[in-house]
Amino acid sequence: MSAQDVAGAVTSRSLPGAPHLAWRDEELVLEGHALAELARRFGTPLYVYSRAAMRTALAAYARALAGRRHLVCYAMKANSNLAVLQTFAAAGCGFDIVSAGELARVLAAGGRASRTVFSGVGKRRGEMATALEAGVRCFNVESVGELQVLDEVARAHGVRAPVSLRVNPDVDAGTHPYISTGLKSNKFGVAHAEALATYRRAAELPGLRVEGIDSHIGSQITQVEPYLDALDRLLDLVEAVEAEGIPLHHVDVGGGLGITYTDEAPPAADVLVSRLLARMDARGHGHREVLLEPGRSLVGNAGVLVTEVLYLKPGEVTNFCIVDAAMNDLTRPALYDAYMAIEPCVVRRHLPPRRWDVVGPVCESGDWLGRQRDLAVHVGDHLAVLSAGAYGMAMASNYNTRPRAAEVMVDGDAVHLVRERERVAELFAGERLIET
Ligand SMILES: *Cc1c(COP(=O)(O)O)cnc(C)c1O
């Protein structure tokens, strides 16, 4: 391969996250902003998000839902930066939260409690009280025990808590291996077989007001069929519950739609939603309000993690490309053995690529971002880990006393620093020496 061919091969590789992520000559740009330049300006490791990419992802859901009563609740655990929440709130989006801390973020970002649903298997009394006082749209309840505690907390507040039961549809894992939360063996939700009895119980409790039904069958799902199976199971229950005189106003089909990290081909959000709505219509449920809880699919391909090459360490067996981002900044590769594409921020035209394991400075052999990647890099170059907008910064830690990365949001011509890089002193500000 000539150097020209090498560069051509790099710049013609398809980029997950396109069209907002693109090659401009030899530079990798997000919404037109060169990532290498942002790295020089703000330092590394650096998360960079495209506001347009987030809006585009949300618009796909909205398009399919137009003309329906609906609420898209962004599952904010995927990326809870305030500017991300602000972007979605301004676009009319609601939120799916799993803690009182997340509710505080929603309110701080200008989101509304009345468009927020509260999920999670382990809600504490104090969190329930906070959510009731704020006036959340619905509690997605996951067990009989939680139902009873919520009833008590609501009565103590002199209100009725709006509830939906998270039903575990037990969708067959054999046919749909990617489903990880909708099986009998998972900790999530009320078993399908017990759901009717649990609705009866909920309807009797004076502190509760039954509003709907929900499910969430897993994450990074790349097929429509598991959703249709789960929806059918939910609608069967809706019919059984309503036959007993307990009305259900909304059906919440959860989140979980996958994105493209490498060669996955998930359905587009509007295709998925259209199929779900068609199934609801066909079964006579077209009048019902539809709720969705997408996380990853709204933000995943909208963000990248930019890192600088610190050292190149060729070896007998493996060549190591040591970068300044690590498993504490981006946990997915180490935690799930996840593949995330890695591209140079500037193409080296005259350097033939070599095969590298891209690893961070953390003292763990599991600290890697990508293995066996063909890259043409020099020390000091910048690399971008793609599709890092979801479960990236949100799962970052301070392991090895490493300050968490800065976050930047590009928005047309504008560049906004939306989270400052943490300072070392902040990391132990709450710790105390023992007086001797
Ligand atoms: C995590 C989660 C979601 C979002 O999942 P994604 O795979 O990010 O879309 C939605 N609902 C619930 C209850 C969740 O726990």
Short mmCIF file of C-alpha atoms and ligand atoms in Angstrom, two decimals:
data_model
loop_
_atom_site.label_atom_id
_atom_site.label_comp_id
_atom_site.label_asym_id
_atom_site.label_seq_id
_atom_site.Cartn_x
_atom_site.Cartn_y
_atom_site.Cartn_z
CA MET A 1 0.00 0.00 0.00
CA SER A 2 1.32 3.45 -0.79
CA ALA A 3 1.06 6.19 1.81
CA GLN A 4 -1.66 7.74 -0.32
CA ASP A 5 -3.65 4.50 -0.23
CA VAL A 6 -3.17 4.27 3.53
CA ALA A 7 -4.65 7.70 4.11
CA GLY A 8 -7.41 7.00 1.63
CA ALA A 9 -8.29 3.78 3.43
CA VAL A 10 -8.56 5.60 6.76
CA THR A 11 -10.64 8.49 5.49
CA SER A 12 -13.05 6.22 3.62
CA ARG A 13 -13.76 3.99 6.63
CA SER A 14 -17.34 4.54 7.66
CA LEU A 15 -17.82 6.42 10.90
CA PRO A 16 -20.50 5.45 13.39
CA GLY A 17 -22.21 8.68 14.27
CA ALA A 18 -22.15 10.10 10.77
CA PRO A 19 -23.18 12.60 9.46
CA HIS A 20 -22.18 14.80 12.40
CA LEU A 21 -18.82 13.05 12.64
CA ALA A 22 -16.86 13.27 9.40
CA TRP A 23 -13.47 13.50 7.74
CA ARG A 24 -12.56 16.98 6.47
CA ASP A 25 -9.45 16.50 4.43
CA GLU A 26 -7.22 14.69 6.90
CA GLU A 27 -9.00 15.86 10.04
CA LEU A 28 -11.72 14.20 12.05
CA VAL A 29 -14.42 16.79 12.76
CA LEU A 30 -17.59 16.78 14.86
CA GLU A 31 -20.21 19.23 13.61
CA GLY A 32 -17.36 20.81 11.67
CA HIS A 33 -15.05 21.26 14.68
CA ALA A 34 -11.64 19.61 14.42
CA LEU A 35 -11.23 17.26 17.36
CA ALA A 36 -7.44 17.70 17.51
CA GLU A 37 -7.90 21.43 17.92
CA LEU A 38 -10.47 21.00 20.70
CA ALA A 39 -8.01 18.65 22.41
CA ARG A 40 -5.29 21.32 22.28
CA ARG A 41 -7.67 23.97 23.56
CA PHE A 42 -9.30 22.05 26.41
CA GLY A 43 -6.75 19.33 27.16
CA THR A 44 -7.25 15.58 27.23
CA PRO A 45 -8.90 13.24 28.00
CA LEU A 46 -11.86 15.17 26.64
CA TYR A 47 -15.43 14.17 25.91
CA VAL A 48 -16.92 16.06 22.96
CA TYR A 49 -20.65 15.92 22.16
CA SER A 50 -22.60 17.17 19.16
CA ARG A 51 -25.79 18.96 20.09
CA ALA A 52 -27.16 18.52 16.57
CA ALA A 53 -26.57 14.76 16.76
CA MET A 54 -28.61 14.58 19.97
CA ARG A 55 -31.43 16.63 18.48
CA THR A 56 -31.41 14.49 15.33
CA ALA A 57 -31.62 11.30 17.39
CA LEU A 58 -34.57 12.64 19.39
CA ALA A 59 -36.30 13.88 16.23
CA ALA A 60 -36.38 10.33 14.84
CA TYR A 61 -38.51 9.23 17.81
CA ALA A 62 -40.69 12.35 17.60
CA ARG A 63 -41.31 11.86 13.88
CA ALA A 64 -42.78 8.40 14.37
CA LEU A 65 -44.86 9.56 17.36
CA ALA A 66 -46.35 12.64 15.70
CA GLY A 67 -50.12 12.77 16.12
CA ARG A 68 -50.08 10.42 19.12
CA ARG A 69 -50.30 11.17 22.79
CA HIS A 70 -46.78 10.34 23.82
CA LEU A 71 -43.85 11.17 26.07
CA VAL A 72 -40.24 10.34 25.29
CA CYS A 73 -38.41 10.05 28.62
CA TYR A 74 -34.66 10.25 28.10
CA ALA A 75 -33.03 7.60 30.33
CA MET A 76 -30.51 10.04 31.70
CA LYS A 77 -28.22 7.52 33.35
CA ALA A 78 -26.67 7.18 29.88
CA ASN A 79 -25.28 10.74 30.06
CA SER A 80 -26.43 13.08 32.79
CA ASN A 81 -24.46 16.24 31.97
CA LEU A 82 -26.72 19.24 32.63
CA ALA A 83 -26.24 20.65 29.13
CA VAL A 84 -27.32 17.32 27.64
CA LEU A 85 -30.45 17.34 29.82
CA GLN A 86 -31.07 20.99 28.94
CA THR A 87 -30.88 20.15 25.23
CA PHE A 88 -33.50 17.43 25.59
CA ALA A 89 -35.74 19.39 27.97
CA ALA A 90 -35.81 22.31 25.53
CA ALA A 91 -36.88 19.90 22.78
CA GLY A 92 -39.89 18.81 24.87
CA CYS A 93 -38.39 15.58 26.08
CA GLY A 94 -39.16 14.08 29.48
CA PHE A 95 -36.80 12.02 31.64
CA ASP A 96 -36.46 8.56 33.10
CA ILE A 97 -34.62 8.75 36.42
CA VAL A 98 -33.32 6.10 38.80
CA SER A 99 -32.44 8.20 41.86
CA ALA A 100 -33.26 11.42 43.69
CA GLY A 101 -29.88 12.68 42.54
CA GLU A 102 -30.98 12.36 38.93
CA LEU A 103 -34.19 14.23 39.74
CA ALA A 104 -32.09 17.10 41.14
CA ARG A 105 -30.19 17.21 37.85
CA VAL A 106 -33.41 17.28 35.81
CA LEU A 107 -34.68 20.25 37.81
CA ALA A 108 -31.29 22.03 37.67
CA ALA A 109 -31.29 21.65 33.87
CA GLY A 110 -34.78 23.13 33.44
CA GLY A 111 -36.60 19.83 33.03
CA ARG A 112 -40.03 19.23 34.53
CA ALA A 113 -40.93 16.67 37.20
CA SER A 114 -44.33 16.31 35.57
CA ARG A 115 -42.55 14.84 32.52
CA THR A 116 -40.33 12.54 34.57
CA VAL A 117 -40.82 8.86 35.41
CA PHE A 118 -38.96 7.28 38.32
CA SER A 119 -37.57 3.78 37.65
CA GLY A 120 -35.31 1.47 39.65
CA VAL A 121 -35.51 -1.60 41.89
CA GLY A 122 -34.24 0.05 45.06
CA LYS A 123 -36.00 3.36 45.68
CA ARG A 124 -35.56 4.61 49.24
CA ARG A 125 -38.31 6.25 51.29
CA GLY A 126 -36.53 9.60 51.23
CA GLU A 127 -36.22 9.44 47.45
CA MET A 128 -39.92 8.61 47.11
CA ALA A 129 -40.80 11.59 49.31
CA THR A 130 -38.60 13.93 47.28
CA ALA A 131 -40.14 12.71 44.03
CA LEU A 132 -43.69 13.07 45.39
CA GLU A 133 -42.99 16.61 46.57
CA ALA A 134 -41.55 17.49 43.16
CA GLY A 135 -44.61 15.94 41.46
CA VAL A 136 -43.12 13.28 39.21
CA ARG A 137 -45.30 11.94 36.44
CA CYS A 138 -45.13 8.30 37.52
CA PHE A 139 -43.32 5.79 39.71
CA ASN A 140 -42.31 2.70 37.77
CA VAL A 141 -42.70 0.19 40.59
CA GLU A 142 -40.72 -3.03 40.49
CA SER A 143 -41.97 -5.14 43.43
CA VAL A 144 -44.85 -5.68 45.88
CA GLY A 145 -42.61 -4.49 48.71
CA GLU A 146 -41.97 -1.21 46.93
CA LEU A 147 -45.70 -0.80 46.30
CA GLN A 148 -46.40 -1.01 50.03
CA VAL A 149 -43.65 1.39 51.01
CA LEU A 150 -44.73 3.90 48.36
CA ASP A 151 -48.32 3.68 49.64
CA GLU A 152 -47.13 4.52 53.15
CA VAL A 153 -44.94 7.40 52.05
CA ALA A 154 -47.71 8.87 49.88
CA ARG A 155 -50.31 8.63 52.66
CA ALA A 156 -47.91 10.31 55.08
CA HIS A 157 -47.74 13.16 52.54
CA GLY A 158 -51.52 13.19 52.10
CA VAL A 159 -51.26 12.45 48.38
CA ARG A 160 -51.77 9.52 46.01
CA ALA A 161 -48.67 8.37 44.17
CA PRO A 162 -49.09 7.75 40.43
CA VAL A 163 -47.84 4.24 39.67
CA SER A 164 -47.06 1.94 36.79
CA LEU A 165 -45.88 -1.63 37.29
CA ARG A 166 -42.70 -2.65 35.57
CA VAL A 167 -43.62 -6.03 34.20
CA ASN A 168 -40.99 -8.56 33.32
CA PRO A 169 -42.32 -9.99 30.07
CA ASP A 170 -40.00 -13.04 30.16
CA VAL A 171 -39.27 -12.74 26.47
CA ASP A 172 -37.63 -15.93 25.24
CA ALA A 173 -33.86 -15.57 25.52
CA GLY A 174 -33.31 -18.43 23.10
CA THR A 175 -34.62 -16.44 20.18
CA HIS A 176 -33.35 -13.08 21.36
CA PRO A 177 -29.99 -13.54 23.03
CA TYR A 178 -29.31 -9.83 23.49
CA ILE A 179 -32.03 -9.35 26.05
CA SER A 180 -30.68 -9.15 29.50
CA THR A 181 -33.27 -7.55 31.75
CA GLY A 182 -36.57 -9.05 30.57
CA LEU A 183 -36.06 -12.61 31.73
CA LYS A 184 -37.48 -14.44 34.75
CA SER A 185 -33.96 -14.77 36.10
CA ASN A 186 -33.37 -11.00 36.23
CA LYS A 187 -33.83 -8.82 39.30
CA PHE A 188 -35.98 -6.33 37.40
CA GLY A 189 -39.74 -5.93 37.42
CA VAL A 190 -42.76 -7.92 38.56
CA ALA A 191 -43.08 -11.39 37.04
CA HIS A 192 -45.65 -11.52 34.25
CA ALA A 193 -47.53 -14.32 36.04
CA GLU A 194 -47.86 -12.20 39.20
CA ALA A 195 -48.66 -8.91 37.52
CA LEU A 196 -52.46 -9.19 37.58
CA ALA A 197 -52.53 -9.95 41.31
CA THR A 198 -50.10 -7.10 41.92
CA TYR A 199 -52.34 -4.66 40.01
CA ARG A 200 -55.29 -5.78 42.18
CA ARG A 201 -53.19 -5.07 45.26
CA ALA A 202 -52.10 -1.64 43.91
CA ALA A 203 -55.70 -0.68 43.14
CA GLU A 204 -56.69 -1.39 46.77
CA LEU A 205 -53.99 0.73 48.36
CA PRO A 206 -55.34 4.20 49.21
CA GLY A 207 -52.00 5.97 48.73
CA LEU A 208 -51.66 4.87 45.11
CA ARG A 209 -53.26 5.80 41.80
CA VAL A 210 -52.72 3.21 39.04
CA GLU A 211 -51.70 4.98 35.83
CA GLY A 212 -50.02 2.56 33.47
CA ILE A 213 -47.75 -0.34 32.69
CA ASP A 214 -44.10 -0.46 31.71
CA SER A 215 -41.27 -2.77 30.76
CA HIS A 216 -37.64 -2.47 29.77
CA ILE A 217 -36.19 -5.60 28.27
CA GLY A 218 -32.50 -4.82 27.91
CA SER A 219 -29.91 -2.67 26.22
CA GLN A 220 -28.13 -2.45 22.87
CA ILE A 221 -31.01 -4.34 21.23
CA THR A 222 -30.60 -4.50 17.46
CA GLN A 223 -33.84 -6.18 16.41
CA VAL A 224 -37.51 -5.20 16.39
CA GLU A 225 -38.91 -8.64 17.23
CA PRO A 226 -38.09 -8.71 20.96
CA TYR A 227 -39.90 -5.40 21.37
CA LEU A 228 -42.97 -6.70 19.56
CA ASP A 229 -42.96 -9.86 21.71
CA ALA A 230 -42.69 -7.79 24.88
CA LEU A 231 -45.40 -5.39 23.70
CA ASP A 232 -47.76 -8.29 23.01
CA ARG A 233 -47.17 -9.62 26.51
CA LEU A 234 -47.86 -6.15 27.95
CA LEU A 235 -51.06 -5.68 25.94
CA ASP A 236 -52.32 -9.10 27.08
CA LEU A 237 -51.94 -7.85 30.62
CA VAL A 238 -53.51 -4.47 29.90
CA GLU A 239 -56.60 -6.30 28.66
CA ALA A 240 -56.70 -8.58 31.69
CA VAL A 241 -56.21 -5.70 34.16
CA GLU A 242 -58.85 -3.51 32.54
CA ALA A 243 -61.29 -6.42 32.47
CA GLU A 244 -61.16 -6.19 36.27
CA GLY A 245 -62.11 -2.54 36.21
CA ILE A 246 -58.63 -1.09 36.70
CA PRO A 247 -57.97 1.40 33.87
CA LEU A 248 -54.43 1.81 32.51
CA HIS A 249 -53.80 5.09 30.75
CA HIS A 250 -50.34 4.59 29.33
CA VAL A 251 -48.09 1.89 27.98
CA ASP A 252 -44.36 2.47 28.49
CA VAL A 253 -42.22 0.19 26.33
CA GLY A 254 -38.91 1.22 27.93
CA GLY A 255 -35.63 1.87 26.12
CA GLY A 256 -32.80 -0.32 24.98
CA LEU A 257 -32.50 0.43 21.27
CA GLY A 258 -28.93 -0.27 20.13
CA ILE A 259 -26.50 1.92 18.23
CA THR A 260 -23.71 1.20 15.74
CA TYR A 261 -20.36 0.71 17.44
CA THR A 262 -18.85 -1.22 14.56
CA ASP A 263 -21.06 -3.22 12.19
CA GLU A 264 -24.31 -3.52 14.16
CA ALA A 265 -27.36 -2.54 12.15
CA PRO A 266 -30.12 -1.68 14.63
CA PRO A 267 -33.45 -0.46 13.28
CA ALA A 268 -33.77 3.31 13.06
CA ALA A 269 -35.77 4.69 15.98
CA ASP A 270 -38.64 5.80 13.75
CA VAL A 271 -38.83 2.34 12.17
CA LEU A 272 -38.94 0.66 15.58
CA VAL A 273 -41.57 3.05 16.92
CA SER A 274 -43.72 2.76 13.79
CA ARG A 275 -43.72 -1.01 14.12
CA LEU A 276 -44.73 -0.77 17.78
CA LEU A 277 -47.52 1.71 17.05
CA ALA A 278 -48.81 -0.46 14.21
CA ARG A 279 -48.99 -3.42 16.59
CA MET A 280 -50.89 -1.32 19.14
CA ASP A 281 -53.33 -0.18 16.45
CA ALA A 282 -53.82 -3.72 15.18
CA ARG A 283 -54.74 -4.85 18.68
CA GLY A 284 -57.13 -1.96 19.31
CA HIS A 285 -54.85 -0.01 21.66
CA GLY A 286 -54.16 2.93 19.35
CA HIS A 287 -55.83 5.43 21.71
CA ARG A 288 -53.42 4.78 24.56
CA GLU A 289 -50.63 7.20 25.47
CA VAL A 290 -47.22 5.77 24.60
CA LEU A 291 -44.11 6.32 26.72
CA LEU A 292 -40.56 5.45 25.70
CA GLU A 293 -37.34 5.49 27.72
CA PRO A 294 -34.43 5.63 25.26
CA GLY A 295 -30.96 6.29 26.66
CA ARG A 296 -28.07 5.05 24.55
CA SER A 297 -29.80 5.65 21.22
CA LEU A 298 -30.23 9.39 21.97
CA VAL A 299 -26.64 10.14 22.95
CA GLY A 300 -24.31 7.24 22.16
CA ASN A 301 -23.28 8.21 18.66
CA ALA A 302 -23.33 11.91 19.51
CA GLY A 303 -20.12 11.82 21.52
CA VAL A 304 -16.45 10.88 21.30
CA LEU A 305 -13.64 10.62 23.82
CA VAL A 306 -10.45 12.34 22.66
CA THR A 307 -7.15 11.21 24.10
CA GLU A 308 -3.45 11.93 23.51
CA VAL A 309 -0.85 9.31 22.69
CA LEU A 310 1.73 9.37 25.51
CA TYR A 311 4.05 6.53 24.56
CA LEU A 312 4.47 3.93 21.86
CA LYS A 313 5.82 0.68 23.22
CA PRO A 314 6.32 -1.97 20.56
CA GLY A 315 6.76 -5.47 21.95
CA GLU A 316 7.53 -9.00 20.86
CA VAL A 317 3.93 -10.13 21.14
CA THR A 318 1.91 -6.93 21.44
CA ASN A 319 2.53 -3.32 20.53
CA PHE A 320 1.16 -0.94 23.11
CA CYS A 321 -0.12 2.52 22.31
CA ILE A 322 -0.35 4.19 25.72
CA VAL A 323 -2.83 7.04 25.85
CA ASP A 324 -3.94 9.46 28.57
CA ALA A 325 -7.52 8.17 28.78
CA ALA A 326 -8.11 5.05 30.84
CA MET A 327 -10.73 2.63 32.13
CA ASN A 328 -11.72 5.19 34.77
CA ASP A 329 -12.69 7.61 31.96
CA LEU A 330 -14.37 5.02 29.73
CA THR A 331 -15.26 1.74 31.41
CA ARG A 332 -17.18 -0.07 28.67
CA PRO A 333 -14.23 -1.91 27.08
CA ALA A 334 -12.89 -3.17 30.43
CA LEU A 335 -16.33 -3.84 31.94
CA TYR A 336 -18.22 -5.42 29.04
CA ASP A 337 -15.38 -6.33 26.70
CA ALA A 338 -17.08 -3.80 24.45
CA TYR A 339 -15.68 -2.87 21.05
CA MET A 340 -15.48 0.85 20.42
CA ALA A 341 -13.99 2.21 17.20
CA ILE A 342 -10.82 4.28 17.53
CA GLU A 343 -9.72 6.73 14.85
CA PRO A 344 -6.83 9.18 14.63
CA CYS A 345 -7.92 12.83 14.87
CA VAL A 346 -5.42 13.69 12.11
CA VAL A 347 -4.50 11.20 9.39
CA ARG A 348 -0.73 10.58 9.04
CA ARG A 349 -0.38 10.38 5.28
CA HIS A 350 3.13 9.03 5.11
CA LEU A 351 3.14 6.64 8.03
CA PRO A 352 2.12 3.03 7.41
CA PRO A 353 -0.28 1.75 10.08
CA ARG A 354 0.81 -0.72 12.73
CA ARG A 355 -1.25 -2.97 14.95
CA TRP A 356 -1.62 -1.59 18.49
CA ASP A 357 -3.37 -2.35 21.74
CA VAL A 358 -4.61 1.04 22.89
CA VAL A 359 -4.24 1.13 26.68
CA GLY A 360 -4.44 3.68 29.49
CA PRO A 361 -2.17 4.55 32.43
CA VAL A 362 -4.24 2.76 35.11
CA CYS A 363 -2.50 -0.05 37.01
CA GLU A 364 -4.72 -2.91 35.76
CA SER A 365 -4.19 -5.25 32.85
CA GLY A 366 -7.88 -4.76 32.08
CA ASP A 367 -7.19 -1.10 31.37
CA TRP A 368 -7.59 -1.03 27.61
CA LEU A 369 -9.71 0.96 25.19
CA GLY A 370 -9.16 -1.12 22.07
CA ARG A 371 -7.18 -4.18 21.07
CA GLN A 372 -5.39 -5.03 17.85
CA ARG A 373 -6.16 -1.76 16.09
CA ASP A 374 -4.38 -0.74 12.92
CA LEU A 375 -3.35 2.87 13.45
CA ALA A 376 -0.74 5.22 12.06
CA VAL A 377 0.23 7.31 15.08
CA HIS A 378 3.08 9.32 16.55
CA VAL A 379 3.57 10.24 20.19
CA GLY A 380 1.58 13.43 20.84
CA ASP A 381 -1.12 12.59 18.28
CA HIS A 382 -4.75 12.54 19.31
CA LEU A 383 -7.08 9.58 18.98
CA ALA A 384 -10.87 9.60 19.21
CA VAL A 385 -12.82 6.74 20.74
CA LEU A 386 -16.12 6.84 18.86
CA SER A 387 -19.70 6.27 20.04
CA ALA A 388 -18.70 7.33 23.56
CA GLY A 389 -21.66 9.62 24.27
CA ALA A 390 -23.55 6.98 26.29
CA TYR A 391 -22.32 5.21 29.43
CA GLY A 392 -18.97 6.97 29.03
CA MET A 393 -18.58 9.97 31.32
CA ALA A 394 -21.66 8.79 33.26
CA MET A 395 -19.71 5.73 34.46
CA ALA A 396 -16.36 7.48 34.94
CA SER A 397 -14.62 7.15 38.30
CA ASN A 398 -11.62 8.60 40.10
CA TYR A 399 -9.73 5.29 40.27
CA ASN A 400 -5.99 5.94 40.63
CA THR A 401 -6.90 9.47 41.84
CA ARG A 402 -7.43 10.55 38.28
CA PRO A 403 -9.57 13.68 37.89
CA ARG A 404 -12.51 13.09 35.61
CA ALA A 405 -12.35 14.44 32.06
CA ALA A 406 -13.73 17.76 30.84
CA GLU A 407 -16.81 17.75 28.60
CA VAL A 408 -17.40 20.00 25.62
CA MET A 409 -20.57 20.42 23.56
CA VAL A 410 -20.34 21.71 20.02
CA ASP A 411 -23.44 23.40 18.65
CA GLY A 412 -23.15 24.77 15.13
CA ASP A 413 -20.42 27.41 15.23
CA ALA A 414 -20.33 27.48 19.02
CA VAL A 415 -18.13 25.44 21.36
CA HIS A 416 -19.22 25.19 25.00
CA LEU A 417 -17.23 23.80 27.90
CA VAL A 418 -20.11 22.04 29.69
CA ARG A 419 -18.09 20.49 32.48
CA GLU A 420 -14.72 21.61 33.78
CA ARG A 421 -11.94 19.12 34.20
CA GLU A 422 -11.88 17.96 37.81
CA ARG A 423 -8.98 19.16 39.99
CA VAL A 424 -6.98 16.81 42.14
CA ALA A 425 -7.68 18.81 45.31
CA GLU A 426 -11.42 18.27 44.79
CA LEU A 427 -10.90 14.53 44.86
CA PHE A 428 -9.96 14.37 48.52
CA ALA A 429 -11.63 17.55 49.78
CA GLY A 430 -14.12 15.47 51.79
CA GLU A 431 -11.50 13.29 53.42
CA ARG A 432 -10.10 13.86 56.91
CA LEU A 433 -6.78 13.17 58.55
CA ILE A 434 -7.03 11.65 62.01
CA GLU A 435 -5.84 13.90 64.83
CA THR A 436 -2.94 12.27 66.60
C1 LIG B 1 -31.12 1.95 31.44
C2 LIG B 1 -32.59 2.02 31.29
C3 LIG B 1 -33.15 2.57 30.13
C4 LIG B 1 -32.31 3.02 28.94
O1 LIG B 1 -31.64 1.97 28.34
P1 LIG B 1 -30.80 2.24 27.00
O2 LIG B 1 -30.28 0.90 26.63
O3 LIG B 1 -29.72 3.20 27.34
O4 LIG B 1 -31.76 2.80 26.00
C5 LIG B 1 -34.52 2.70 30.06
N1 LIG B 1 -35.32 2.30 31.08
C6 LIG B 1 -34.81 1.76 32.20
C7 LIG B 1 -35.74 1.35 33.29
C8 LIG B 1 -33.44 1.61 32.35
O5 LIG B 1 -32.96 1.05 33.47
#
